[in-house]
mmCIF file of C-alpha atoms in Angstrom:
data_model
loop_
_atom_site.group_PDB
_atom_site.id
_atom_site.type_symbol
_atom_site.label_atom_id
_atom_site.label_comp_id
_atom_site.label_asym_id
_atom_site.label_seq_id
_atom_site.Cartn_x
_atom_site.Cartn_y
_atom_site.Cartn_z
ATOM 1 C CA ASP A 512 93.721 75.855 174.273
ATOM 2 C CA THR A 513 92.274 74.828 177.717
ATOM 3 C CA GLY A 514 94.474 77.140 180.393
ATOM 4 C CA VAL A 515 97.434 79.524 180.346
ATOM 5 C CA SER A 516 100.431 77.808 179.479
ATOM 6 C CA GLN A 517 103.835 79.149 180.630
ATOM 7 C CA ASP A 518 106.419 78.437 179.575
ATOM 8 C CA PRO A 519 109.398 78.001 181.161
ATOM 9 C CA ARG A 520 108.210 75.214 184.464
ATOM 10 C CA HIS A 521 111.140 76.343 186.162
ATOM 11 C CA LYS A 522 114.314 77.712 185.286
ATOM 12 C CA ILE A 523 117.619 78.188 187.440
ATOM 13 C CA THR A 524 120.231 80.372 186.854
ATOM 14 C CA LYS A 525 123.491 81.608 187.897
ATOM 15 C CA ARG A 526 122.998 85.387 189.663
ATOM 16 C CA GLY A 527 123.572 87.981 187.534
ATOM 17 C CA GLN A 528 122.337 86.280 184.314
ATOM 18 C CA ASN A 529 119.381 87.151 182.379
ATOM 19 C CA VAL A 530 116.241 85.272 182.075
ATOM 20 C CA THR A 531 113.161 85.351 180.069
ATOM 21 C CA PHE A 532 109.826 83.512 180.659
ATOM 22 C CA ARG A 533 107.147 83.528 178.305
ATOM 23 C CA CYS A 534 103.159 83.248 178.948
ATOM 24 C CA ASP A 535 99.845 82.520 176.181
ATOM 25 C CA PRO A 536 97.045 83.356 177.584
ATOM 26 C CA ILE A 537 93.413 81.932 176.860
ATOM 27 C CA SER A 538 93.280 82.967 173.059
ATOM 28 C CA GLU A 539 90.200 84.754 173.291
ATOM 29 C CA HIS A 540 91.371 87.636 177.348
ATOM 30 C CA ASN A 541 93.130 91.017 176.128
ATOM 31 C CA ARG A 542 93.512 90.796 179.998
ATOM 32 C CA LEU A 543 97.239 89.941 180.859
ATOM 33 C CA TYR A 544 98.202 89.963 183.799
ATOM 34 C CA TRP A 545 101.913 89.303 185.938
ATOM 35 C CA TYR A 546 102.660 87.941 189.942
ATOM 36 C CA ARG A 547 105.352 87.124 191.420
ATOM 37 C CA GLN A 548 104.785 84.408 194.640
ATOM 38 C CA THR A 549 107.454 84.159 196.983
ATOM 39 C CA LEU A 550 107.657 81.228 199.347
ATOM 40 C CA GLY A 551 104.859 81.640 202.064
ATOM 41 C CA GLN A 552 103.302 84.629 201.219
ATOM 42 C CA GLY A 553 100.735 85.470 198.307
ATOM 43 C CA PRO A 554 101.253 86.300 194.668
ATOM 44 C CA GLU A 555 102.426 89.561 194.587
ATOM 45 C CA PHE A 556 100.805 91.887 191.255
ATOM 46 C CA LEU A 557 103.950 93.184 188.589
ATOM 47 C CA THR A 558 102.521 94.604 185.769
ATOM 48 C CA TYR A 559 99.059 94.169 183.919
ATOM 49 C CA PHE A 560 98.194 95.025 180.472
ATOM 50 C CA GLN A 561 94.951 95.635 177.786
ATOM 51 C CA ASN A 562 95.281 94.519 174.438
ATOM 52 C CA GLU A 563 99.374 95.024 174.005
ATOM 53 C CA ALA A 564 98.892 98.751 176.050
ATOM 54 C CA GLN A 565 100.978 97.722 178.955
ATOM 55 C CA LEU A 566 98.128 100.184 181.964
ATOM 56 C CA GLU A 567 99.679 99.120 185.721
ATOM 57 C CA LYS A 568 102.928 97.954 186.215
ATOM 58 C CA SER A 569 103.816 97.753 189.784
ATOM 59 C CA ARG A 570 106.441 99.420 191.853
ATOM 60 C CA LEU A 571 108.332 96.008 191.946
ATOM 61 C CA LEU A 572 108.768 96.094 188.940
ATOM 62 C CA SER A 573 112.157 97.354 189.346
ATOM 63 C CA ASP A 574 114.197 98.248 186.332
ATOM 64 C CA ARG A 575 115.848 95.635 185.728
ATOM 65 C CA PHE A 576 112.189 94.036 185.130
ATOM 66 C CA SER A 577 110.623 95.307 180.804
ATOM 67 C CA ALA A 578 107.122 92.768 180.491
ATOM 68 C CA GLU A 579 105.845 93.214 176.264
ATOM 69 C CA ARG A 580 102.910 92.566 175.705
ATOM 70 C CA PRO A 581 104.129 92.545 171.532
ATOM 71 C CA LYS A 582 100.696 91.393 169.745
ATOM 72 C CA GLY A 583 98.057 91.307 171.967
ATOM 73 C CA SER A 584 98.562 87.359 172.974
ATOM 74 C CA PHE A 585 101.770 86.371 174.078
ATOM 75 C CA SER A 586 103.397 87.992 176.470
ATOM 76 C CA THR A 587 107.398 87.848 177.704
ATOM 77 C CA LEU A 588 108.547 88.698 181.216
ATOM 78 C CA GLU A 589 112.633 89.380 180.851
ATOM 79 C CA ILE A 590 114.442 89.721 183.748
ATOM 80 C CA GLN A 591 117.792 91.406 183.601
ATOM 81 C CA ARG A 592 121.005 90.913 185.512
ATOM 82 C CA THR A 593 118.708 88.925 188.279
ATOM 83 C CA GLU A 594 119.962 88.645 192.352
ATOM 84 C CA GLN A 595 118.900 85.936 194.674
ATOM 85 C CA GLY A 596 116.046 88.055 195.573
ATOM 86 C CA ASP A 597 114.934 87.189 192.568
ATOM 87 C CA SER A 598 114.043 84.164 192.208
ATOM 88 C CA ALA A 599 110.543 83.229 193.046
ATOM 89 C CA MET A 600 106.994 81.667 190.812
ATOM 90 C CA TYR A 601 106.132 83.963 188.471
ATOM 91 C CA LEU A 602 102.604 83.810 187.435
ATOM 92 C CA CYS A 603 100.293 84.346 184.248
ATOM 93 C CA ALA A 604 97.180 85.505 184.485
ATOM 94 C CA SER A 605 94.421 86.223 181.704
ATOM 95 C CA SER A 606 91.105 86.971 181.871
ATOM 96 C CA LEU A 607 88.373 88.446 179.417
ATOM 97 C CA SER A 608 86.883 92.550 180.030
ATOM 98 C CA LEU A 609 82.806 91.945 180.318
ATOM 99 C CA ALA A 610 80.778 95.363 181.959
ATOM 100 C CA GLY A 611 81.240 95.291 185.565
ATOM 101 C CA GLU A 612 83.679 92.749 186.794
ATOM 102 C CA ASP A 613 85.925 89.807 184.994
ATOM 103 C CA GLU A 614 88.119 86.568 186.216
ATOM 104 C CA GLN A 615 91.600 85.922 186.045
ATOM 105 C CA PHE A 616 92.124 82.267 185.077
ATOM 106 C CA PHE A 617 95.309 81.728 185.756
ATOM 107 C CA GLY A 618 98.541 80.194 184.817
ATOM 108 C CA PRO A 619 101.071 76.655 186.716
ATOM 109 C CA GLY A 620 103.910 79.662 187.422
ATOM 110 C CA THR A 621 107.788 79.389 187.235
ATOM 111 C CA ARG A 622 109.933 78.733 188.842
ATOM 112 C CA LEU A 623 113.036 80.844 188.797
ATOM 113 C CA THR A 624 115.711 80.453 190.755
ATOM 114 C CA VAL A 625 118.815 82.324 191.483
ATOM 115 C CA LEU A 626 122.005 80.873 192.379
ATOM 116 C CA ALA B 227 95.031 101.053 200.720
ATOM 117 C CA GLN B 228 93.191 97.496 200.483
ATOM 118 C CA SER B 229 94.461 94.336 201.294
ATOM 119 C CA ALA B 230 93.238 91.202 202.505
ATOM 120 C CA THR B 231 94.856 89.721 205.727
ATOM 121 C CA GLN B 232 94.379 85.522 206.929
ATOM 122 C CA LEU B 233 94.326 84.474 209.815
ATOM 123 C CA GLY B 234 96.360 81.603 210.438
ATOM 124 C CA SER B 235 98.920 80.284 208.004
ATOM 125 C CA HIS B 236 98.118 76.911 208.763
ATOM 126 C CA VAL B 237 95.074 75.590 210.047
ATOM 127 C CA SER B 238 93.979 71.638 210.635
ATOM 128 C CA VAL B 239 90.585 70.008 210.993
ATOM 129 C CA SER B 240 89.766 66.383 209.943
ATOM 130 C CA GLU B 241 87.599 64.975 207.372
ATOM 131 C CA GLY B 242 84.487 65.765 207.689
ATOM 132 C CA ALA B 243 84.820 68.642 210.494
ATOM 133 C CA LEU B 244 83.887 72.226 209.628
ATOM 134 C CA VAL B 245 86.719 74.627 207.689
ATOM 135 C CA LEU B 246 86.735 77.292 208.407
ATOM 136 C CA LEU B 247 88.774 80.111 206.661
ATOM 137 C CA ARG B 248 89.622 84.272 208.051
ATOM 138 C CA CYS B 249 89.289 86.388 205.964
ATOM 139 C CA ASN B 250 89.650 90.011 206.595
ATOM 140 C CA TYR B 251 89.034 92.540 204.392
ATOM 141 C CA SER B 252 90.781 96.181 203.766
ATOM 142 C CA SER B 253 89.170 98.599 201.463
ATOM 143 C CA SER B 254 87.622 102.314 201.181
ATOM 144 C CA VAL B 255 85.293 101.863 198.385
ATOM 145 C CA PRO B 256 82.633 98.420 197.597
ATOM 146 C CA PRO B 257 85.022 95.754 196.642
ATOM 147 C CA TYR B 258 85.387 92.022 194.583
ATOM 148 C CA LEU B 259 86.421 89.731 196.609
ATOM 149 C CA PHE B 260 87.992 86.163 195.551
ATOM 150 C CA TRP B 261 88.996 82.929 197.543
ATOM 151 C CA TYR B 262 91.227 80.660 195.582
ATOM 152 C CA VAL B 263 92.407 77.677 195.945
ATOM 153 C CA GLN B 264 96.851 76.523 194.976
ATOM 154 C CA TYR B 265 97.441 72.205 194.620
ATOM 155 C CA PRO B 266 101.557 72.119 194.914
ATOM 156 C CA ASN B 267 102.893 72.125 191.447
ATOM 157 C CA GLN B 268 99.318 74.085 189.826
ATOM 158 C CA GLY B 269 98.749 77.766 189.647
ATOM 159 C CA LEU B 270 95.428 79.281 191.233
ATOM 160 C CA GLN B 271 91.866 78.076 190.705
ATOM 161 C CA LEU B 272 88.670 80.305 191.309
ATOM 162 C CA LEU B 273 87.634 79.122 194.181
ATOM 163 C CA LEU B 274 84.502 81.583 194.306
ATOM 164 C CA LYS B 275 83.689 85.873 194.261
ATOM 165 C CA TYR B 276 81.757 88.392 195.981
ATOM 166 C CA THR B 277 80.677 91.290 193.369
ATOM 167 C CA SER B 278 78.333 93.438 195.326
ATOM 168 C CA ALA B 279 75.077 90.567 194.885
ATOM 169 C CA ALA B 280 73.934 88.202 196.982
ATOM 170 C CA THR B 281 76.659 88.278 200.318
ATOM 171 C CA LEU B 282 76.417 84.432 201.092
ATOM 172 C CA VAL B 283 78.058 83.419 197.974
ATOM 173 C CA LYS B 284 78.599 79.793 196.542
ATOM 174 C CA GLY B 285 81.300 78.068 195.210
ATOM 175 C CA ILE B 286 83.524 75.183 193.569
ATOM 176 C CA ASN B 287 83.226 71.682 195.675
ATOM 177 C CA GLY B 288 81.548 72.767 198.346
ATOM 178 C CA PHE B 289 82.821 75.664 199.630
ATOM 179 C CA GLU B 290 81.705 78.512 200.619
ATOM 180 C CA ALA B 291 81.522 83.086 202.040
ATOM 181 C CA GLU B 292 79.798 85.094 203.246
ATOM 182 C CA PHE B 293 80.218 89.043 202.472
ATOM 183 C CA LYS B 294 79.799 90.824 206.377
ATOM 184 C CA LYS B 295 80.823 95.041 205.743
ATOM 185 C CA SER B 296 80.358 95.168 209.294
ATOM 186 C CA GLU B 297 82.802 92.597 209.912
ATOM 187 C CA THR B 298 84.979 93.727 207.535
ATOM 188 C CA SER B 299 85.025 89.164 206.710
ATOM 189 C CA PHE B 300 84.970 87.451 204.154
ATOM 190 C CA HIS B 301 85.318 83.653 206.358
ATOM 191 C CA LEU B 302 85.162 80.789 203.475
ATOM 192 C CA THR B 303 83.555 77.787 205.590
ATOM 193 C CA LYS B 304 83.055 74.166 203.578
ATOM 194 C CA PRO B 305 80.727 71.691 205.958
ATOM 195 C CA SER B 306 82.431 69.097 206.020
ATOM 196 C CA ALA B 307 85.852 68.467 205.375
ATOM 197 C CA HIS B 308 87.548 66.247 202.391
ATOM 198 C CA MET B 309 90.828 64.077 202.164
ATOM 199 C CA SER B 310 91.285 66.289 198.959
ATOM 200 C CA ASP B 311 90.455 70.072 199.970
ATOM 201 C CA ALA B 312 94.441 69.767 201.631
ATOM 202 C CA ALA B 313 95.621 72.502 199.806
ATOM 203 C CA GLU B 314 96.640 76.591 200.210
ATOM 204 C CA TYR B 315 93.979 78.605 199.812
ATOM 205 C CA PHE B 316 94.281 82.264 198.843
ATOM 206 C CA CYS B 317 91.558 85.380 199.747
ATOM 207 C CA ALA B 318 92.208 88.778 197.727
ATOM 208 C CA VAL B 319 90.789 91.694 196.542
ATOM 209 C CA ARG B 320 90.360 93.681 194.035
ATOM 210 C CA PRO B 321 88.882 97.867 194.732
ATOM 211 C CA SER B 322 86.386 98.249 192.251
ATOM 212 C CA GLY B 323 86.817 100.548 189.695
ATOM 213 C CA GLY B 324 90.648 101.433 187.971
ATOM 214 C CA TYR B 325 92.090 98.349 186.871
ATOM 215 C CA ASN B 326 91.870 94.403 187.843
ATOM 216 C CA LYS B 327 95.005 93.438 190.231
ATOM 217 C CA LEU B 328 93.970 91.178 193.300
ATOM 218 C CA ILE B 329 95.742 91.527 195.742
ATOM 219 C CA PHE B 330 96.220 88.398 198.190
ATOM 220 C CA GLY B 331 96.385 87.408 200.634
ATOM 221 C CA ALA B 332 99.556 85.420 202.420
ATOM 222 C CA GLY B 333 97.640 81.836 202.379
ATOM 223 C CA THR B 334 96.658 79.341 204.540
ATOM 224 C CA ARG B 335 97.671 75.400 204.083
ATOM 225 C CA LEU B 336 95.058 73.053 205.328
ATOM 226 C CA ALA B 337 95.637 70.296 206.098
ATOM 227 C CA VAL B 338 92.867 67.846 206.164
ATOM 228 C CA HIS B 339 93.891 64.477 208.686
ATOM 229 C CA PRO B 340 92.487 60.137 208.459
#
């Protein structure tokens, strides 16, 4: 395992459809993060898992968004009833918690286009 | 609320010239500070980080940054730009304590011309 992987890399969908993205973190990493990046902006935090527990959710994560990390390994991010405003790059990152601080390693992202 | 503000959305330099990308932070407690680089169609890669040790931080690819508390700044520099440095650069702040989410600036696109 050489890094964080995300699938798919690109997704085009029609407004109103549901989509699901997958993130596979670096194998020994216990922390996992989802961010959203729109064109011309920096990534914005969406949610954070430590092992299988979802410990923080941003106000950006509306009721249409849900994230899981069922066994503390891979994670999924689902968007229901997609809207054009959901078009963005969805980034996943993982880290290994150590005393003090840890480094987040990012995946290549999933680019979502909602038509 | 914590924030990172990057001054200048686009910076253009000549190959061999000094690179200076500016970042100012806002945090009520001493933060951890990061610089990431993003190449097209790739994820973010960590360049360097400040975690309250030395104020001058050296990173990969010849980049360094200096933490200046009095100016609330964490500017990124490189003495001599290379064509391969062309990318988008993001400054990020992570408040000490609490969970580890990163708060990113809007990014600065660096162009390097011959």
